[in-house]
mmCIF file of C-alpha atoms in Angstrom:
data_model
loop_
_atom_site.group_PDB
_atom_site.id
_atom_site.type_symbol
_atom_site.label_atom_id
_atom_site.label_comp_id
_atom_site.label_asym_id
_atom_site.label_seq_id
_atom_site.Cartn_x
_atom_site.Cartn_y
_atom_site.Cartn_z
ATOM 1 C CA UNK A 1 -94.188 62.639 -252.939
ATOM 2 C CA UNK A 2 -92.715 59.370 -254.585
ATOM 3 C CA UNK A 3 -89.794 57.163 -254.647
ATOM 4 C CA UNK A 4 -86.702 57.378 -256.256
ATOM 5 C CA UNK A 5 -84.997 55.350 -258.800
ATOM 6 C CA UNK A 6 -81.694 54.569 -258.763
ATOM 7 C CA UNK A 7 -79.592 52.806 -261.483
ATOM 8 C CA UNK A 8 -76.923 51.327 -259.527
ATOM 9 C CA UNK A 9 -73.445 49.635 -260.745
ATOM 10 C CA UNK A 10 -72.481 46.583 -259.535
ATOM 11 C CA UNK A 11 -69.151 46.290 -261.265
ATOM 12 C CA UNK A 12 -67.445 43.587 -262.950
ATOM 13 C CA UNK A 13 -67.909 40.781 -261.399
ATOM 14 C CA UNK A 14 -66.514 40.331 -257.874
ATOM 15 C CA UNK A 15 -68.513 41.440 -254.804
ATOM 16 C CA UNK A 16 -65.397 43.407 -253.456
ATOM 17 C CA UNK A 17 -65.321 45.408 -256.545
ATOM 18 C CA UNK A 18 -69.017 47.173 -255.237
ATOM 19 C CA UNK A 19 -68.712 50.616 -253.965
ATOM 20 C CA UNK A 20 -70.146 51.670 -250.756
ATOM 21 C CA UNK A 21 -72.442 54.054 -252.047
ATOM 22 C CA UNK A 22 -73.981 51.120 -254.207
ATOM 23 C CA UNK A 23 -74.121 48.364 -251.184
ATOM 24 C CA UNK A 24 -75.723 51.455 -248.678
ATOM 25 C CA UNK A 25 -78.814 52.253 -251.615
ATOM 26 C CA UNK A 26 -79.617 48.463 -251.872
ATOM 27 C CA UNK A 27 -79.587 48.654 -248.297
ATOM 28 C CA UNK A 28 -81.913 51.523 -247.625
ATOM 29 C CA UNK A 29 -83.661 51.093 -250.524
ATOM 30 C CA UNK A 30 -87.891 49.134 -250.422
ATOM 31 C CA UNK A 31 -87.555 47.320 -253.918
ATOM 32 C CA UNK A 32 -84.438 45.285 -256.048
ATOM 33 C CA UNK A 33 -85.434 45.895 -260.015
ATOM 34 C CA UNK A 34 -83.989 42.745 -261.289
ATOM 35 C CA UNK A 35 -83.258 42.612 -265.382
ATOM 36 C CA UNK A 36 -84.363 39.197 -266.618
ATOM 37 C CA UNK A 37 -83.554 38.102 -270.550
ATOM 38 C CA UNK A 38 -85.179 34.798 -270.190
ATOM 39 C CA UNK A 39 -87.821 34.965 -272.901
ATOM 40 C CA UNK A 40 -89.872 33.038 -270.616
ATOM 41 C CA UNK A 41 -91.213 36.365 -268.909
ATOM 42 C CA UNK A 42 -93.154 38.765 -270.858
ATOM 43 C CA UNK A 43 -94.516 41.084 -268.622
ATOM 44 C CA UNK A 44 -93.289 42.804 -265.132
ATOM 45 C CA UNK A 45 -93.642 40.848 -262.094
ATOM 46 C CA UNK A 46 -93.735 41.888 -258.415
ATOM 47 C CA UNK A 47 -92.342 39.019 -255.405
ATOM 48 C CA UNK A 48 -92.350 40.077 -252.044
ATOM 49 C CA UNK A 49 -89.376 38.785 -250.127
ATOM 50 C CA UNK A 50 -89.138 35.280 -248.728
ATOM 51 C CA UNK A 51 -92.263 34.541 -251.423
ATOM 52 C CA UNK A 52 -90.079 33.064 -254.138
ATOM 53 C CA UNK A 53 -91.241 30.805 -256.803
ATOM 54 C CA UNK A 54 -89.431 28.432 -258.501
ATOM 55 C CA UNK A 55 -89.758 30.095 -261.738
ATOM 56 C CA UNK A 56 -88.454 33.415 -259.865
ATOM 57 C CA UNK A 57 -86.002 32.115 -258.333
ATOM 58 C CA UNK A 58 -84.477 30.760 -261.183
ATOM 59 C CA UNK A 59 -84.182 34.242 -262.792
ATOM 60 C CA UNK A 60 -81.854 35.362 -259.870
ATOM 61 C CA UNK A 61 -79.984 32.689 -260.021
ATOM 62 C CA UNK A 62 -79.039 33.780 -263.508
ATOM 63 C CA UNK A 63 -79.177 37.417 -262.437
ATOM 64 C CA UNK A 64 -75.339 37.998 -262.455
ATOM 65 C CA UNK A 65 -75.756 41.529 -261.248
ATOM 66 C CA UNK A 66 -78.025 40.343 -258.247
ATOM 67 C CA UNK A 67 -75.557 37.594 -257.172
ATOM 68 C CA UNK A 68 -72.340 40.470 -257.038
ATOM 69 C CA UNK A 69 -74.771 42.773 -255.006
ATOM 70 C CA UNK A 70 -75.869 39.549 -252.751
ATOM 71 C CA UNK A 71 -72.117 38.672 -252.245
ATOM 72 C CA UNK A 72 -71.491 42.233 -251.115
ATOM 73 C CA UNK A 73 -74.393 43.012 -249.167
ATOM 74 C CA UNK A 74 -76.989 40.220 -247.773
ATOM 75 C CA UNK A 75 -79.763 42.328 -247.308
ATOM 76 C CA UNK A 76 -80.443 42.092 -250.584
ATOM 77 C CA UNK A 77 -81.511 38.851 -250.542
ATOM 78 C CA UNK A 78 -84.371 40.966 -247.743
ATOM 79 C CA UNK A 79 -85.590 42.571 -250.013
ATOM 80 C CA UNK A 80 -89.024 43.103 -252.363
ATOM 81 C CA UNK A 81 -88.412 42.063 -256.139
ATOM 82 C CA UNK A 82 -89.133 43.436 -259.379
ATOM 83 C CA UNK A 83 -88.882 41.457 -262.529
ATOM 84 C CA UNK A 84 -88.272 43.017 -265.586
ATOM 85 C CA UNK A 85 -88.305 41.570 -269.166
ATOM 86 C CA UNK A 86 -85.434 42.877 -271.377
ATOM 87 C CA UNK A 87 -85.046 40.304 -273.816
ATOM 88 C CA UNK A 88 -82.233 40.884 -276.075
ATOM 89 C CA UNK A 89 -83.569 41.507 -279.422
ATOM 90 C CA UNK A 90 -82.727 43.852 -282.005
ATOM 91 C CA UNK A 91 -86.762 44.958 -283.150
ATOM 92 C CA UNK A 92 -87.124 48.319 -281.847
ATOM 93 C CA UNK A 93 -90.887 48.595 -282.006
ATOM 94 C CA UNK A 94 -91.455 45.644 -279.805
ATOM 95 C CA UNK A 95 -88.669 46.760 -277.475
ATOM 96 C CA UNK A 96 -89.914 50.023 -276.930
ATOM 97 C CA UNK A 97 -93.461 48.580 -275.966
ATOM 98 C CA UNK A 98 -91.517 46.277 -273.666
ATOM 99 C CA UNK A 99 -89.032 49.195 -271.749
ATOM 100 C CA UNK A 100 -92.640 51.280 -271.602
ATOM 101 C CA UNK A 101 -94.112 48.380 -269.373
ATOM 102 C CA UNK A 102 -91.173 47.871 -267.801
ATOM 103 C CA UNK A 103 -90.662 51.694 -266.660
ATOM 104 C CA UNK A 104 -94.856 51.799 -266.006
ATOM 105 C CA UNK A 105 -94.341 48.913 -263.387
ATOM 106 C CA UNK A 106 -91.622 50.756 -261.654
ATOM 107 C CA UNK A 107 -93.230 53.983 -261.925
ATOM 108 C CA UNK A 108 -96.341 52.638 -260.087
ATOM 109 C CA UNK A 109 -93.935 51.512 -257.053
ATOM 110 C CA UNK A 110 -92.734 54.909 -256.704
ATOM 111 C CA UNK A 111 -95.948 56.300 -256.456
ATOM 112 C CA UNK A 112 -96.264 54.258 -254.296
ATOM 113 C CA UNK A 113 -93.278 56.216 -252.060
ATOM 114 C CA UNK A 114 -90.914 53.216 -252.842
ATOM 115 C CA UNK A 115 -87.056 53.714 -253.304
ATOM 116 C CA UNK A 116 -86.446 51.454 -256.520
ATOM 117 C CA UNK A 117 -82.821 49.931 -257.273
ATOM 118 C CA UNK A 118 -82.085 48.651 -260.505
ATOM 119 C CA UNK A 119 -79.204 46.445 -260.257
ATOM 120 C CA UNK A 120 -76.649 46.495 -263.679
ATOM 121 C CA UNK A 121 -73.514 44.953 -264.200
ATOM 122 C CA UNK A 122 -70.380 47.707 -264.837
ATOM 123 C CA UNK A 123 -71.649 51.078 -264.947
ATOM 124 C CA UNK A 124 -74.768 51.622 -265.588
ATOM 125 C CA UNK A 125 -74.043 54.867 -268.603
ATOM 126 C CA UNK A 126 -72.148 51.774 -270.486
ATOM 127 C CA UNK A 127 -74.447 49.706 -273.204
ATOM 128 C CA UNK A 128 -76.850 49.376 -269.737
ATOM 129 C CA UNK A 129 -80.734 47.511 -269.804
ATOM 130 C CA UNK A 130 -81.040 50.236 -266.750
ATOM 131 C CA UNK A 131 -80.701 53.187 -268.946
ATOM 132 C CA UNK A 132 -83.822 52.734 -271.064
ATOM 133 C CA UNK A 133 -86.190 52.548 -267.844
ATOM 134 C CA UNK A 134 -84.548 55.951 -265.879
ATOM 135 C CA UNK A 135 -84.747 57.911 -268.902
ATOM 136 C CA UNK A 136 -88.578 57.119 -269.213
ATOM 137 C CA UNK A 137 -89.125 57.876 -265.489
ATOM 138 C CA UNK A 138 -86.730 60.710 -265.912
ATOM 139 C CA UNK A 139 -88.915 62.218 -268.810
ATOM 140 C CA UNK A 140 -91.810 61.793 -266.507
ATOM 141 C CA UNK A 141 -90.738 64.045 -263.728
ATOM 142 C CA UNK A 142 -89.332 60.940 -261.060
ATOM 143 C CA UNK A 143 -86.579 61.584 -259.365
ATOM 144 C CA UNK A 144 -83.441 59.432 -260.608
ATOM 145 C CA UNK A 145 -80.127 58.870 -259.550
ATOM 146 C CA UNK A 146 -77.225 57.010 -261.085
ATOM 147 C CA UNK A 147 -74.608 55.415 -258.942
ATOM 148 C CA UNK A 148 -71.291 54.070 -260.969
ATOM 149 C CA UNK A 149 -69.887 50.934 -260.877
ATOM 150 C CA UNK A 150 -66.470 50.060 -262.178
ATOM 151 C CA UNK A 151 -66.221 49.396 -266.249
ATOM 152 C CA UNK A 152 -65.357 46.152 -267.388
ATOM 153 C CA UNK A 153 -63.068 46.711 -269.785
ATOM 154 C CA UNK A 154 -61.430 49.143 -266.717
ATOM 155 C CA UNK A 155 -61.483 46.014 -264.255
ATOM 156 C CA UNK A 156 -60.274 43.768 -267.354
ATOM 157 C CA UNK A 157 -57.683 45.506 -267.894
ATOM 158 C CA UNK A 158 -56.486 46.212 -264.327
ATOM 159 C CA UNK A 159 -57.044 42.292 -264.787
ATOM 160 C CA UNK A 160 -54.152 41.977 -267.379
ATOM 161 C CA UNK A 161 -52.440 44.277 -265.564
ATOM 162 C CA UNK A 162 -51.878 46.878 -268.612
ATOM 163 C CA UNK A 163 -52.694 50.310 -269.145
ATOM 164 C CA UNK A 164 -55.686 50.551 -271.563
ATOM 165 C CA UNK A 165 -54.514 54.173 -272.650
ATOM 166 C CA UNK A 166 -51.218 56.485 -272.193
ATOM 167 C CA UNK A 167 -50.257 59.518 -273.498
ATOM 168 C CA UNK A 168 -52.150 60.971 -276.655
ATOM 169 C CA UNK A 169 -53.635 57.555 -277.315
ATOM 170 C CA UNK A 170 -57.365 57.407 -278.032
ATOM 171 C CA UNK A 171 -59.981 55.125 -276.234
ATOM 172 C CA UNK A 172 -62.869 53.521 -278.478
ATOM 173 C CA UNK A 173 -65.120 51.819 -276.811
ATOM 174 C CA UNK A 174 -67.248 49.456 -279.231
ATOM 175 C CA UNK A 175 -70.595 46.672 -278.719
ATOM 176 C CA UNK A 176 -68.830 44.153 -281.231
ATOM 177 C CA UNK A 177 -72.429 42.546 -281.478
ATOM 178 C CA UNK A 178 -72.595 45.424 -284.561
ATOM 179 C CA UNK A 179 -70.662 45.987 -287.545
ATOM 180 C CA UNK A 180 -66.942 46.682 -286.307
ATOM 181 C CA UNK A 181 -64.480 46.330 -289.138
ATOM 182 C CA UNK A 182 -63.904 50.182 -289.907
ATOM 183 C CA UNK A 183 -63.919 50.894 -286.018
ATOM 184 C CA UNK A 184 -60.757 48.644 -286.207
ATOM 185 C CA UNK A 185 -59.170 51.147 -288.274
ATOM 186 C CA UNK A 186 -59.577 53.626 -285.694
ATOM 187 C CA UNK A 187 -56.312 55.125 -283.736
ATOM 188 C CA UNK A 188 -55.439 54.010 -280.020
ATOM 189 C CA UNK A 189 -56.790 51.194 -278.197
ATOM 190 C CA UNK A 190 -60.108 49.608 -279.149
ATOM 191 C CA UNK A 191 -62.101 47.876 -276.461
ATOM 192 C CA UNK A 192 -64.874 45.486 -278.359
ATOM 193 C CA UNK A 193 -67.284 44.397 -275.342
ATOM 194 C CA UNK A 194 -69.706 41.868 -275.313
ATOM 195 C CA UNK A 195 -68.170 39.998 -278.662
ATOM 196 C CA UNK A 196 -69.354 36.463 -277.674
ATOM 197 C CA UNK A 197 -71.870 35.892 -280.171
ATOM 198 C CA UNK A 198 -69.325 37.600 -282.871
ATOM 199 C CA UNK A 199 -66.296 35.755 -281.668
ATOM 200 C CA UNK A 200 -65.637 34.438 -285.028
ATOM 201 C CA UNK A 201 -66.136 37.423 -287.014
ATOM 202 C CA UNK A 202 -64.116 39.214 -284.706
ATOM 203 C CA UNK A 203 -61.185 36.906 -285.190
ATOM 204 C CA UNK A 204 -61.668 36.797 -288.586
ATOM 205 C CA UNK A 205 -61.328 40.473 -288.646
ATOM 206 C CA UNK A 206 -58.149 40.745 -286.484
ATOM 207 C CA UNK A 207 -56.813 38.198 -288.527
ATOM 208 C CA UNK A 208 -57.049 40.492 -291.893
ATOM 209 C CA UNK A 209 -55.650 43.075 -290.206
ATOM 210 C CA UNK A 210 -52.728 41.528 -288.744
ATOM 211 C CA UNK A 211 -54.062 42.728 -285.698
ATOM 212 C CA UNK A 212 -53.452 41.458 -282.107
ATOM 213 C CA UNK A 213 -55.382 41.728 -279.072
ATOM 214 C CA UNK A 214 -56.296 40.117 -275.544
ATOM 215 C CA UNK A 215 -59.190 39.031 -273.893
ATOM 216 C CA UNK A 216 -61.217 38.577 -270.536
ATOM 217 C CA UNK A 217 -64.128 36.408 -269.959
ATOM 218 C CA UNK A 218 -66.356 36.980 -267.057
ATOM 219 C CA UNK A 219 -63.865 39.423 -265.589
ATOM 220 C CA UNK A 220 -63.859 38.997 -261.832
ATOM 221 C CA UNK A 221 -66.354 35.834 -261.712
ATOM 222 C CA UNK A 222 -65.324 32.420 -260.810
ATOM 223 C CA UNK A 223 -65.502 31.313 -264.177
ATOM 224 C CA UNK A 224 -62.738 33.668 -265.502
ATOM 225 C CA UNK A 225 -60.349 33.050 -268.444
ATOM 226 C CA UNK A 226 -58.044 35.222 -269.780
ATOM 227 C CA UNK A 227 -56.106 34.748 -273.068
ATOM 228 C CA UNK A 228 -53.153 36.541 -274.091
ATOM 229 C CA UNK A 229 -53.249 36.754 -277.680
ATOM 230 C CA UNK A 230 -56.024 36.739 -280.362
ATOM 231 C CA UNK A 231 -54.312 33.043 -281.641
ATOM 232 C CA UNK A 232 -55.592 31.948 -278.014
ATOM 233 C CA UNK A 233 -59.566 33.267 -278.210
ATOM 234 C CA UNK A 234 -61.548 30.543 -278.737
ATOM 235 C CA UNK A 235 -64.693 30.555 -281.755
ATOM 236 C CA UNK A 236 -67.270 30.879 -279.257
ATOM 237 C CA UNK A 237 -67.179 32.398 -275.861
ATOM 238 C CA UNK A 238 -69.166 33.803 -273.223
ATOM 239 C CA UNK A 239 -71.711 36.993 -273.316
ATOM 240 C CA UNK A 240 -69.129 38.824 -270.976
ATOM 241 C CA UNK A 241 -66.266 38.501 -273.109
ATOM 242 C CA UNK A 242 -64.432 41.275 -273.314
ATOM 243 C CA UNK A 243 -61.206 42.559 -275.873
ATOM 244 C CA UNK A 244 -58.858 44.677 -275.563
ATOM 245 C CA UNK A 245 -56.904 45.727 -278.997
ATOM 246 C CA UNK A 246 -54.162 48.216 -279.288
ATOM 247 C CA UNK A 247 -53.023 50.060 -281.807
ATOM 248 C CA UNK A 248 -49.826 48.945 -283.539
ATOM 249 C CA UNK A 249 -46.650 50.512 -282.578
ATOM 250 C CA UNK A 250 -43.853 51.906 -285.288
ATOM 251 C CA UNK A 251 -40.663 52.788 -285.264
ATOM 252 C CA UNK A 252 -39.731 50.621 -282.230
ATOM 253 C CA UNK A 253 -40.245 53.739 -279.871
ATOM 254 C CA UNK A 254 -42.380 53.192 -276.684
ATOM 255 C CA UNK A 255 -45.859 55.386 -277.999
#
C-alpha cells in the first residue's frame, strides 16, 4: 500500500477562490509538495513542520500557491514540507533529470504510506510545474488524483467583468513566453498567459496588428492591476500577467 498524490488547484489568487475539495486534501493530507524556482535549491528537500530554516522559509514566503492555500486553510502551515526545484529554464535534458528527482523524492514518501499534495496556482492541467511530477508517478503505478482550481484567465476575466467567449467564438489559450505572432491571427478570443517577460514583444505585436486587448496582473492578489487597453500595459510586468485579446468585430453587429 502507498500514498497518494494529489495535484491540487489553488486558484487565482485569493484564498476565497479555493474549493472545498482542495482546502479538505491539504487538510487530511501527511505532506505539502511545495514548487520552488529559486535557483538556489538544486535538489529535493524534506522539513518537518515547526523545523523551518531560514533558507526554507524564505521559499514559502515566495510560494504564492502556499500562501492562497495558508489563507484558506491554516493547517497548512501544520504540516510536513517538500521542496521541489523547478527552475524555469527552457533545456530539456537538464529539466527532465531535475522533474525525475523531483518525482523520486515524492515517490519515496508514498512508499512510505504518505498522502502527498502538490500545491499549483490555477488549475493544475493549465501550463502546471505539478503536471510533470504526477505523470512520472502516474507511469509508475501511484495512485494520482487531480483536484481543479479556477483558471486565471477565467477569474481574470470574471475580474473585468466580460465574457471571455459567446456564441460560435473560439477560445485560444496561449504561454506568450513562445513565439505568438501567427496565434494572433487566430479567430475568437486569445488569452496570452504568463507574458511578463514578453511584455514588449507582445505590445509590439498588438500594435502591428491594430489589435486591442486588456490585462490582469496578479489576478486576485493584493498587488492587482488591471489595465483596460493595450495603450495602458506597461513594458515590463509581472510573471502573472495575464491578456485577454478579442477578435475584432465587423459590420457593427454584436458577434
Amino acid at each position: 500500500m502507498s500514498g497518494i498524490f494529489t495535484g491540487a488547484g489553488v486558484g487565482p489568487g485569493d484564498p476565497e477562490l479555493m474549493t472545498l475539495k482542495a482546502v479538505r486534501a491539504i487538510e487530511e493530507c501527511s505532506v505539502i509538495a511545495i514548487p520552488v524556482s529559486d535557483s538556489t535549491l538544486v535538489a529535493p528537500v524534506y522539513e518537518q513542520a515547526g523545523s523551518e530554516d531560514g533558507r526554507n522559509a524564505a521559499y514559502l514566503e515566495r510560494c504564492v500557491a502556499y500562501q492562497i492555500a495558508a489563507g484558506a486553510s491554516p493547517e497548512t502551515t501544520e504540516k510536513d514540507r517538500i521542496y521541489l526545484p523547478m527552475p524555469m529554464i527552457k533545456e530539456k535534458e537538464r529539466l527532465k533529470a531535475i522533474h525525475d528527482q523531483d518525482a523520486a523524492a515524492v515517490a519515496k514518501l508514498l512508499d512510505e504510506d504518505k498522502n502527498v499534495v502538490f500545491l499549483t496556482l490555477g488549475d493544475p492541467t493549465v501550463y502546471s510545474t505539478c503536471m510533470y511530477v504526477h505523470k512520472r508517478l502516474k507511469r509508475a503505478g501511484y495512485t494520482t488524483q487531480i483536484i481543479p482550481g479556477i483558471p486565471s484567465f477565467c477569474a481574470a476575466a470574471a475580474r473585468m467583468d466580460i465574457p471571455l467567449v459567446e456564441n460560435r467564438q473560439e477560445l485560444h489559450v496561449l504561454p506568450a513566453s513562445y513565439d505568438i505572432e501567427e496565434s494572433l491571427n487566430l479567430p475568437g478570443t486569445k488569452v496570452l498567459m504568463k507574458a511578463g517577460r514578453k511584455m514588449g514583444e507582445v505590445k509590439r505585436l498588438l500594435g502591428e496588428k491594430e489589435i486591442d486587448a486588456v490585462m490582469v496582473e496578479n489576478c486576485g492578489m493584493k498587488n492587482e492591476k488591471i489595465y483596460s487597453g493595450a495603450q495602458e500595459i506597461p513594458e515590463q510586468a509581472g510573471y502573472y500577467s495575464l491578456l485577454v485579446v478579442k477578435e475584432k468585430q465587423t459590420g457593427g453587429r454584436e458577434r
